[in-house]
N, CA and C atoms as an extended XYZ file, in Angstrom:
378
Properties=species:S:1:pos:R:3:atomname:S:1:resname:S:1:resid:I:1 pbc="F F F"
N       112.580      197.851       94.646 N   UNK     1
C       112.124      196.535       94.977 CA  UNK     1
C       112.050      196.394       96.491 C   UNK     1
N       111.218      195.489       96.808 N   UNK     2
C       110.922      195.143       98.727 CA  UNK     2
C       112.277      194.094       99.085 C   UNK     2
N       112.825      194.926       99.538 N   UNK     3
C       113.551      194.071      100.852 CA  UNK     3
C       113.054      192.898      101.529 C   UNK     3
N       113.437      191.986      101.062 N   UNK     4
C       112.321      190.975      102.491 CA  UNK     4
C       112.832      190.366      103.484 C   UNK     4
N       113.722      191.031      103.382 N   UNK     5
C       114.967      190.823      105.005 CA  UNK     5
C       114.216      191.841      105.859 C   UNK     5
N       113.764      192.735      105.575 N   UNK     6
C       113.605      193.948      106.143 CA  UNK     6
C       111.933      194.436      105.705 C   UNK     6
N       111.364      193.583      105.901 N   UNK     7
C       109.931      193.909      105.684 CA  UNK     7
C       108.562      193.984      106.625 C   UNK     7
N       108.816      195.240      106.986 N   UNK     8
C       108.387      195.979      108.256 CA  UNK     8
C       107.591      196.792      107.338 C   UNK     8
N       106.163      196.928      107.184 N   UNK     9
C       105.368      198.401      106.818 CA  UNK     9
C       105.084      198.901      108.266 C   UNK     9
N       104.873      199.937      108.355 N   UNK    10
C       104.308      200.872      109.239 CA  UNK    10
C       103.336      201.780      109.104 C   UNK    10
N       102.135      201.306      108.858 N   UNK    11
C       100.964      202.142      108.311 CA  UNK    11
C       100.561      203.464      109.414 C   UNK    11
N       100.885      204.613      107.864 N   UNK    12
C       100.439      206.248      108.927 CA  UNK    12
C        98.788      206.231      108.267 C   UNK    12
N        98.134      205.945      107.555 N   UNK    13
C        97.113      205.883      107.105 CA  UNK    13
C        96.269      205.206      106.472 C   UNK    13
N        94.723      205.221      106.448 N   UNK    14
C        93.657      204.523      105.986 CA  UNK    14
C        92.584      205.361      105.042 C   UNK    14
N        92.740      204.729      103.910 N   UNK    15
C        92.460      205.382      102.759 CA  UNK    15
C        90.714      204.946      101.786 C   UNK    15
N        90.036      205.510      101.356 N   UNK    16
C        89.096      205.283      100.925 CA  UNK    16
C        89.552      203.905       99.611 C   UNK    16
N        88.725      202.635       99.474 N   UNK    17
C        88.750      202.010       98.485 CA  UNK    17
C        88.820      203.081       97.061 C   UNK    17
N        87.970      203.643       96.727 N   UNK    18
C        87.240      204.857       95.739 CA  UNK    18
C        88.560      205.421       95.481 C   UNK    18
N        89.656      205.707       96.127 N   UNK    19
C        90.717      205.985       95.727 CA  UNK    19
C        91.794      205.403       94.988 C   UNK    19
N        91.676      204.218       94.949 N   UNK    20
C        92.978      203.525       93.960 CA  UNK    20
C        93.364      203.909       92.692 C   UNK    20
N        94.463      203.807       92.207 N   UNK    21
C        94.920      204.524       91.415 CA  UNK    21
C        94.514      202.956       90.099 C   UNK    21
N        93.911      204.162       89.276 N   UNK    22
C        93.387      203.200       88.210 CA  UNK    22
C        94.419      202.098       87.277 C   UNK    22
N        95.753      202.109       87.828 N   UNK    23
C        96.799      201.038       87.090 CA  UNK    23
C        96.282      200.375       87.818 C   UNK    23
N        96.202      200.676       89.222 N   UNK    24
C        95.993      198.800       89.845 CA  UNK    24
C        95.047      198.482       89.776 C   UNK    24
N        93.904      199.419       89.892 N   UNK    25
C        92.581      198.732       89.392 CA  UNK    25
C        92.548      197.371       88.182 C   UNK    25
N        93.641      197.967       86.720 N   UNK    26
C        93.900      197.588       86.003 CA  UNK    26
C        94.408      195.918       86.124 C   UNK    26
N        95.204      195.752       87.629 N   UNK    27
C        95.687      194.766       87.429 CA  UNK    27
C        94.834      193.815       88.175 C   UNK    27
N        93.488      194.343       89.124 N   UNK    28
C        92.669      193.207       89.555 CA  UNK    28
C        92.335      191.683       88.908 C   UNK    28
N        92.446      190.760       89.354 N   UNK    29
C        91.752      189.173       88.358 CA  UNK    29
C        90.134      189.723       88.389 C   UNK    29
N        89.633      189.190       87.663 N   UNK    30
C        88.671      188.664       87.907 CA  UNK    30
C        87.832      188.568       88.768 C   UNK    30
N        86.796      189.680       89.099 N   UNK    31
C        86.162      189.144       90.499 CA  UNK    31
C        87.120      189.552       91.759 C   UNK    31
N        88.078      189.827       91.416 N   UNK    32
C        88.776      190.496       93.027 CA  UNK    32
C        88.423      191.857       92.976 C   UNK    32
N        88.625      192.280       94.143 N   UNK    33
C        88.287      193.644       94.724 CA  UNK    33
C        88.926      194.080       95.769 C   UNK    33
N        89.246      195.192       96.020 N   UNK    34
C        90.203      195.670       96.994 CA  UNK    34
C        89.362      196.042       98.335 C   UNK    34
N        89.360      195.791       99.113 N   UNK    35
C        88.810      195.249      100.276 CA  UNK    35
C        89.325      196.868      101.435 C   UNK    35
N        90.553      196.713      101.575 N   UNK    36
C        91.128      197.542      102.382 CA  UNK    36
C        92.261      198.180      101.397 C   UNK    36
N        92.412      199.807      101.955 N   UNK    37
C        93.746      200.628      101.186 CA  UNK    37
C        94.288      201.589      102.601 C   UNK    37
N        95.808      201.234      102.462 N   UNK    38
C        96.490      201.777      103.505 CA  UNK    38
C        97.664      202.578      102.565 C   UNK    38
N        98.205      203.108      103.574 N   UNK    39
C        99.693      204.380      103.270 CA  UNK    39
C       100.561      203.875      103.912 C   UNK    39
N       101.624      203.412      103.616 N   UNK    40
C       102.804      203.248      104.823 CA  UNK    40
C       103.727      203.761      104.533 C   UNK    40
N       104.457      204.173      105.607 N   UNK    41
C       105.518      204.665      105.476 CA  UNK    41
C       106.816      204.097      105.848 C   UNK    41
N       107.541      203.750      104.942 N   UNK    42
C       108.923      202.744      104.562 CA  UNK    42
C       109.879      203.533      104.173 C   UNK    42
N       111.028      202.949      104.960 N   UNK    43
C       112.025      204.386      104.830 CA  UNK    43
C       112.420      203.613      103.388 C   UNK    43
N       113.028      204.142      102.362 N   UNK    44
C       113.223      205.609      101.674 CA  UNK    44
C       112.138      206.107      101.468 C   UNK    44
N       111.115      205.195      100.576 N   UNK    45
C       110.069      205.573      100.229 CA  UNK    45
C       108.644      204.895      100.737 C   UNK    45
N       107.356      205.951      100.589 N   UNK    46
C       106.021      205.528      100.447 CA  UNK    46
C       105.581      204.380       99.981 C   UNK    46
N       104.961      203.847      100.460 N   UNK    47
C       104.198      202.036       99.589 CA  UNK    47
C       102.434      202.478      100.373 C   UNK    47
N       101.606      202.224       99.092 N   UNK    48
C       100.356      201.541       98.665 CA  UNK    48
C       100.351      200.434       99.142 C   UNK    48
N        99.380      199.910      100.069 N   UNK    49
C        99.201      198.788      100.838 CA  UNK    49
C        97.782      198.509      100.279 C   UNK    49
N        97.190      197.598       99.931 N   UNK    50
C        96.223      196.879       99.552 CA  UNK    50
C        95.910      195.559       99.461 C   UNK    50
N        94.597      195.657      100.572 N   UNK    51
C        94.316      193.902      100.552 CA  UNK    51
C        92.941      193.686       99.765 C   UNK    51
N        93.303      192.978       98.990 N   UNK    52
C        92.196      193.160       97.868 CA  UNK    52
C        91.409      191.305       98.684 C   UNK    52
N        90.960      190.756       97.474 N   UNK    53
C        90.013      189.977       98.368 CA  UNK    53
C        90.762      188.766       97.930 C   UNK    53
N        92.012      188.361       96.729 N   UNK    54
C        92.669      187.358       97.020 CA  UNK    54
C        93.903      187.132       97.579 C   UNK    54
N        94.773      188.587       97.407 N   UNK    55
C        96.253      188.910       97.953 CA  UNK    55
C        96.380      190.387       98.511 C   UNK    55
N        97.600      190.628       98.721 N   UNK    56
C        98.072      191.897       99.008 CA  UNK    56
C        98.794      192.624       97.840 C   UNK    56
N        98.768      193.894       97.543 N   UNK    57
C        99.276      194.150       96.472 CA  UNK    57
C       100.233      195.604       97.056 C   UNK    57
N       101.002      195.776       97.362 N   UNK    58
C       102.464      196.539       97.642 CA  UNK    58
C       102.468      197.309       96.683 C   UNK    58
N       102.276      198.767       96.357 N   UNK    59
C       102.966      199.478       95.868 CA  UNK    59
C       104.038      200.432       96.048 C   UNK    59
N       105.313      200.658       95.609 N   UNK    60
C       106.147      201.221       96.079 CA  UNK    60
C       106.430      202.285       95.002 C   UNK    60
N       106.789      203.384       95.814 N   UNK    61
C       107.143      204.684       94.324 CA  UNK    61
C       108.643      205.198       94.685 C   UNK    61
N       109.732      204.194       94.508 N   UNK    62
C       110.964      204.861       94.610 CA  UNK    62
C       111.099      206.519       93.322 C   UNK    62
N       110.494      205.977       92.228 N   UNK    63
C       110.353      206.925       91.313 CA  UNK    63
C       108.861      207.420       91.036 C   UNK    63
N       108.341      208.021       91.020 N   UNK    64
C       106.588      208.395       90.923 CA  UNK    64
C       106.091      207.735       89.565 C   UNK    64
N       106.829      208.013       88.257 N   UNK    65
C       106.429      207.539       87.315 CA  UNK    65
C       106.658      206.186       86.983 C   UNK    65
N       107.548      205.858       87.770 N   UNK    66
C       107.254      203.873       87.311 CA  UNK    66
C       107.464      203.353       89.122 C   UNK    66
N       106.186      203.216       89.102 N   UNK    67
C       105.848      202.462       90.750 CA  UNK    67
C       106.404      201.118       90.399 C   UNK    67
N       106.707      200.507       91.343 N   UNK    68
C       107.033      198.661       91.620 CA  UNK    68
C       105.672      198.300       92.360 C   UNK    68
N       105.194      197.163       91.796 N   UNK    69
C       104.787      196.369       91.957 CA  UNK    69
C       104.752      195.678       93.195 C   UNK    69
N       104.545      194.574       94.009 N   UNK    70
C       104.909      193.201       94.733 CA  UNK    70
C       103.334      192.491       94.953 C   UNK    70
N       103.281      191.465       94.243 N   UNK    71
C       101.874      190.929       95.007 CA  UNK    71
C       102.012      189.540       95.506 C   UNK    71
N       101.057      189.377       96.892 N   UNK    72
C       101.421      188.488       97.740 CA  UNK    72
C       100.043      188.059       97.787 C   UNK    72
N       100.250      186.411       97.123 N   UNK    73
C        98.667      185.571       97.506 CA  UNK    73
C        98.008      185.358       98.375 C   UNK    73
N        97.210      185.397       99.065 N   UNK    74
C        97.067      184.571      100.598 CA  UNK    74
C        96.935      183.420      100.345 C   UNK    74
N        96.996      182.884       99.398 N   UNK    75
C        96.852      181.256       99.621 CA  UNK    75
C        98.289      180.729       99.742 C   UNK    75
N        99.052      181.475       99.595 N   UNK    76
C       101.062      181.343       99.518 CA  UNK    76
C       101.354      181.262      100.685 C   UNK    76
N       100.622      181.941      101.820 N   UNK    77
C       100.899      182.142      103.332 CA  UNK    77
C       100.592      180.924      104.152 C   UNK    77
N       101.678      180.377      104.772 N   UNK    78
C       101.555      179.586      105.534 CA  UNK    78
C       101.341      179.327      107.392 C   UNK    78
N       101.118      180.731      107.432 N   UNK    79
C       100.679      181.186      108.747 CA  UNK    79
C       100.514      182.283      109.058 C   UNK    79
N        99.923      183.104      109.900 N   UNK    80
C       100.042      184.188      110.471 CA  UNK    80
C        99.522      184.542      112.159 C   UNK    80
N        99.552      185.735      112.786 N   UNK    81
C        99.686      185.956      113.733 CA  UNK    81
C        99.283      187.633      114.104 C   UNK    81
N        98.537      187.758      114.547 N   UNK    82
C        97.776      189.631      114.868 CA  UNK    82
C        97.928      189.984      116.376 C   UNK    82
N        97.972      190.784      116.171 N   UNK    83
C        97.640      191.458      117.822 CA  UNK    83
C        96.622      192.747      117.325 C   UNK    83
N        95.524      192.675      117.891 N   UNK    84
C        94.706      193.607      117.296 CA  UNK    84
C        93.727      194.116      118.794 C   UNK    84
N        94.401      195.114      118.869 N   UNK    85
C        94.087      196.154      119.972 CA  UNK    85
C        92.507      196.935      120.287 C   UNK    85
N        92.307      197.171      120.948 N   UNK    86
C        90.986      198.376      121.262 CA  UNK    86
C        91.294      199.617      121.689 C   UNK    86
N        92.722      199.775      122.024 N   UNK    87
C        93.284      200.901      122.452 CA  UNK    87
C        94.180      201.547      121.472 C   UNK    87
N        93.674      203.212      121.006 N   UNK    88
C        94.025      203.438      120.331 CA  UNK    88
C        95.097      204.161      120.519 C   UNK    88
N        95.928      204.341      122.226 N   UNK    89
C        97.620      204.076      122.476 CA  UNK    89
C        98.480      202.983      122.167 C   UNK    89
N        98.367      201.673      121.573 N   UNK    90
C        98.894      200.530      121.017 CA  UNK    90
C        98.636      200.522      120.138 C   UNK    90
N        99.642      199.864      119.455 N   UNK    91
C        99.756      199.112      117.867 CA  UNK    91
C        99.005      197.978      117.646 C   UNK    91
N        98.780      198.066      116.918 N   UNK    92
C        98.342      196.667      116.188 CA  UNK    92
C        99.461      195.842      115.039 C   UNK    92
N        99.655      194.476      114.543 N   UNK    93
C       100.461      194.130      114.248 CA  UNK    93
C        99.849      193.072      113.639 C   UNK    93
N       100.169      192.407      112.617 N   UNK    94
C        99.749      191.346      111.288 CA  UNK    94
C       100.952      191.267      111.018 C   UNK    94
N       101.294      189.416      110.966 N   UNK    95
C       102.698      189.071      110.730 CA  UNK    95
C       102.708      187.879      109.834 C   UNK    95
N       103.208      187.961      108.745 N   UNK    96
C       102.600      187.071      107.662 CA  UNK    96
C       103.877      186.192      107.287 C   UNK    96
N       104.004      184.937      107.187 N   UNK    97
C       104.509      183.447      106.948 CA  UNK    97
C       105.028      183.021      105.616 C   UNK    97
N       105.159      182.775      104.874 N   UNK    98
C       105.411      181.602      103.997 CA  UNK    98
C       107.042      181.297      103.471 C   UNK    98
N       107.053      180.372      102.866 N   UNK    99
C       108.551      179.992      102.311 CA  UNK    99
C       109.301      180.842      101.275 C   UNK    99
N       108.920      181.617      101.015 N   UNK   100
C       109.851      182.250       99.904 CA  UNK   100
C       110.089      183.929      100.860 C   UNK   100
N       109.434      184.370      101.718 N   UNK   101
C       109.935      185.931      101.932 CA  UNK   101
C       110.346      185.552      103.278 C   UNK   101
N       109.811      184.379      104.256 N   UNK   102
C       109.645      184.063      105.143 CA  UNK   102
C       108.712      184.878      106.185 C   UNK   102
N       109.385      186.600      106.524 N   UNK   103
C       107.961      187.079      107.198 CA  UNK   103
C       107.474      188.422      106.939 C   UNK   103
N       106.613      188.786      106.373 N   UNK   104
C       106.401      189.987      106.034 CA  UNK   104
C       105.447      190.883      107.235 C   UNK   104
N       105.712      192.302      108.002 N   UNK   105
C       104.771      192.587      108.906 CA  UNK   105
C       104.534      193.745      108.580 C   UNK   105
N       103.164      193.943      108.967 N   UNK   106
C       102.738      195.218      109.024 CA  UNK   106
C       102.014      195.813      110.225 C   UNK   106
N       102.448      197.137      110.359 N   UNK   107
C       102.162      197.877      112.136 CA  UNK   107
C       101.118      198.638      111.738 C   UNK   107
N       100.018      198.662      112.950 N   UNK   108
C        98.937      199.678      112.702 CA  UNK   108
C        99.097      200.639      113.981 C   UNK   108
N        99.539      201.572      113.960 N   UNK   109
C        99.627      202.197      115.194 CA  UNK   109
C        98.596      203.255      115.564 C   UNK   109
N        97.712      202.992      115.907 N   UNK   110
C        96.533      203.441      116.600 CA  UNK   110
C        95.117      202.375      116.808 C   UNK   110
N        94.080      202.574      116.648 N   UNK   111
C        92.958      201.799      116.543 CA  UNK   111
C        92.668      201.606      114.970 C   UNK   111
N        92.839      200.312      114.687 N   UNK   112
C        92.639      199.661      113.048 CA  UNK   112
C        91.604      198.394      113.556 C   UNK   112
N        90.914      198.337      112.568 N   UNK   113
C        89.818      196.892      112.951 CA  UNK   113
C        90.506      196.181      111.998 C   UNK   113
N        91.013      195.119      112.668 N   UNK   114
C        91.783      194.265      111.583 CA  UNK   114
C        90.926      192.752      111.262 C   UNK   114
N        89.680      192.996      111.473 N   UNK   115
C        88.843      192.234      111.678 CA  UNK   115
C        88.476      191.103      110.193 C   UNK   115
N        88.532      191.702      108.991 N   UNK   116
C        88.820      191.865      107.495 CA  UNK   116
C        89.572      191.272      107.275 C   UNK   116
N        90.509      191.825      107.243 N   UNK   117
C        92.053      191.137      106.931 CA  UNK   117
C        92.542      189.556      107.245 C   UNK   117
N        91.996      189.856      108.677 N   UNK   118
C        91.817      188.631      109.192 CA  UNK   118
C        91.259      187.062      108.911 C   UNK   118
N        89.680      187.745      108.362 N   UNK   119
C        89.031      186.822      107.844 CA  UNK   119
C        89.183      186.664      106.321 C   UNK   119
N        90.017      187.305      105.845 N   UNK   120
C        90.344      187.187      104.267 CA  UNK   120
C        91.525      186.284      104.582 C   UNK   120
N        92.440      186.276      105.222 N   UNK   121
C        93.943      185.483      105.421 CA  UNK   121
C        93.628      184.173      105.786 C   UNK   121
N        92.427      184.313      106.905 N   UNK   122
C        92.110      183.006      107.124 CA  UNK   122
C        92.208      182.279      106.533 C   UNK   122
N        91.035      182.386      105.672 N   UNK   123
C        90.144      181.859      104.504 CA  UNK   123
C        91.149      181.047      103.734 C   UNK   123
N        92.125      181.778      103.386 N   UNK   124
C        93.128      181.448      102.412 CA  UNK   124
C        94.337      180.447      103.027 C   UNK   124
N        94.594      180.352      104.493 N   UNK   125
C        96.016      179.961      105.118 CA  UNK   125
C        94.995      178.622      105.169 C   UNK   125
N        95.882      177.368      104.504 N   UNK   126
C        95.082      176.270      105.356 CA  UNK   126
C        96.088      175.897      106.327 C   UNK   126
């Protein structure tokens, strides 16, 4: 399960949509679609990062054969905050708000266009 005292991703990679693993496909609504797919690396284990086009969907594989879950609405988020770089010696950083985890972040450390993400969170934070 996610820590949310301690909820720091650190993305080492950017992954083709075409790649998702067909459970989560499985769990799309309706009309959503996965937008962006990242790799992060979280100490103990690996997490599936995906911003599909209504939430984020966290996968974590403490065990390979039964992944955890976590999905996060954007309409649940009550603020956020980016630093989104051109230099691909800096990080980039997305820091996400609401009342129940309080802040969830994720690091892009190199050049990421967080340009997407952005305008999907928007959309959703009133």
């Amino acid at each position: 399960m996610i820590d949310f005292k301690d909820s720091r991703f650190i993305i080492t990679d950017k992954k083709n949509t075409s790649k998702v693993h067909k459970s989560i496909q499985g769990m799309l609504n309706d009309g959503e679609r996965v937008v962006e797919f990242y790799v992060a690396d979280r100490y103990p284990v690996p997490s599936d990062i995906l911003f599909t086009s209504k939430r984020i969907i966290i996968c974590t594989y403490e065990e390979p054969e039964f992944p955890i879950f976590t999905f996060l609405p954007y309409s649940k988020f009550i603020a956020f905050s980016v630093k989104n770089s051109n230099d691909s010696s800096l990080e980039n950083e997305l820091e996400l708000y609401n009342y129940y985890v309080n802040k969830i972040a994720f690091e892009f450390p190199g050049k990421f266009d967080l340009s997407l993400v952005i305008k999907l969170i928007g959309g959703a934070v009133n």
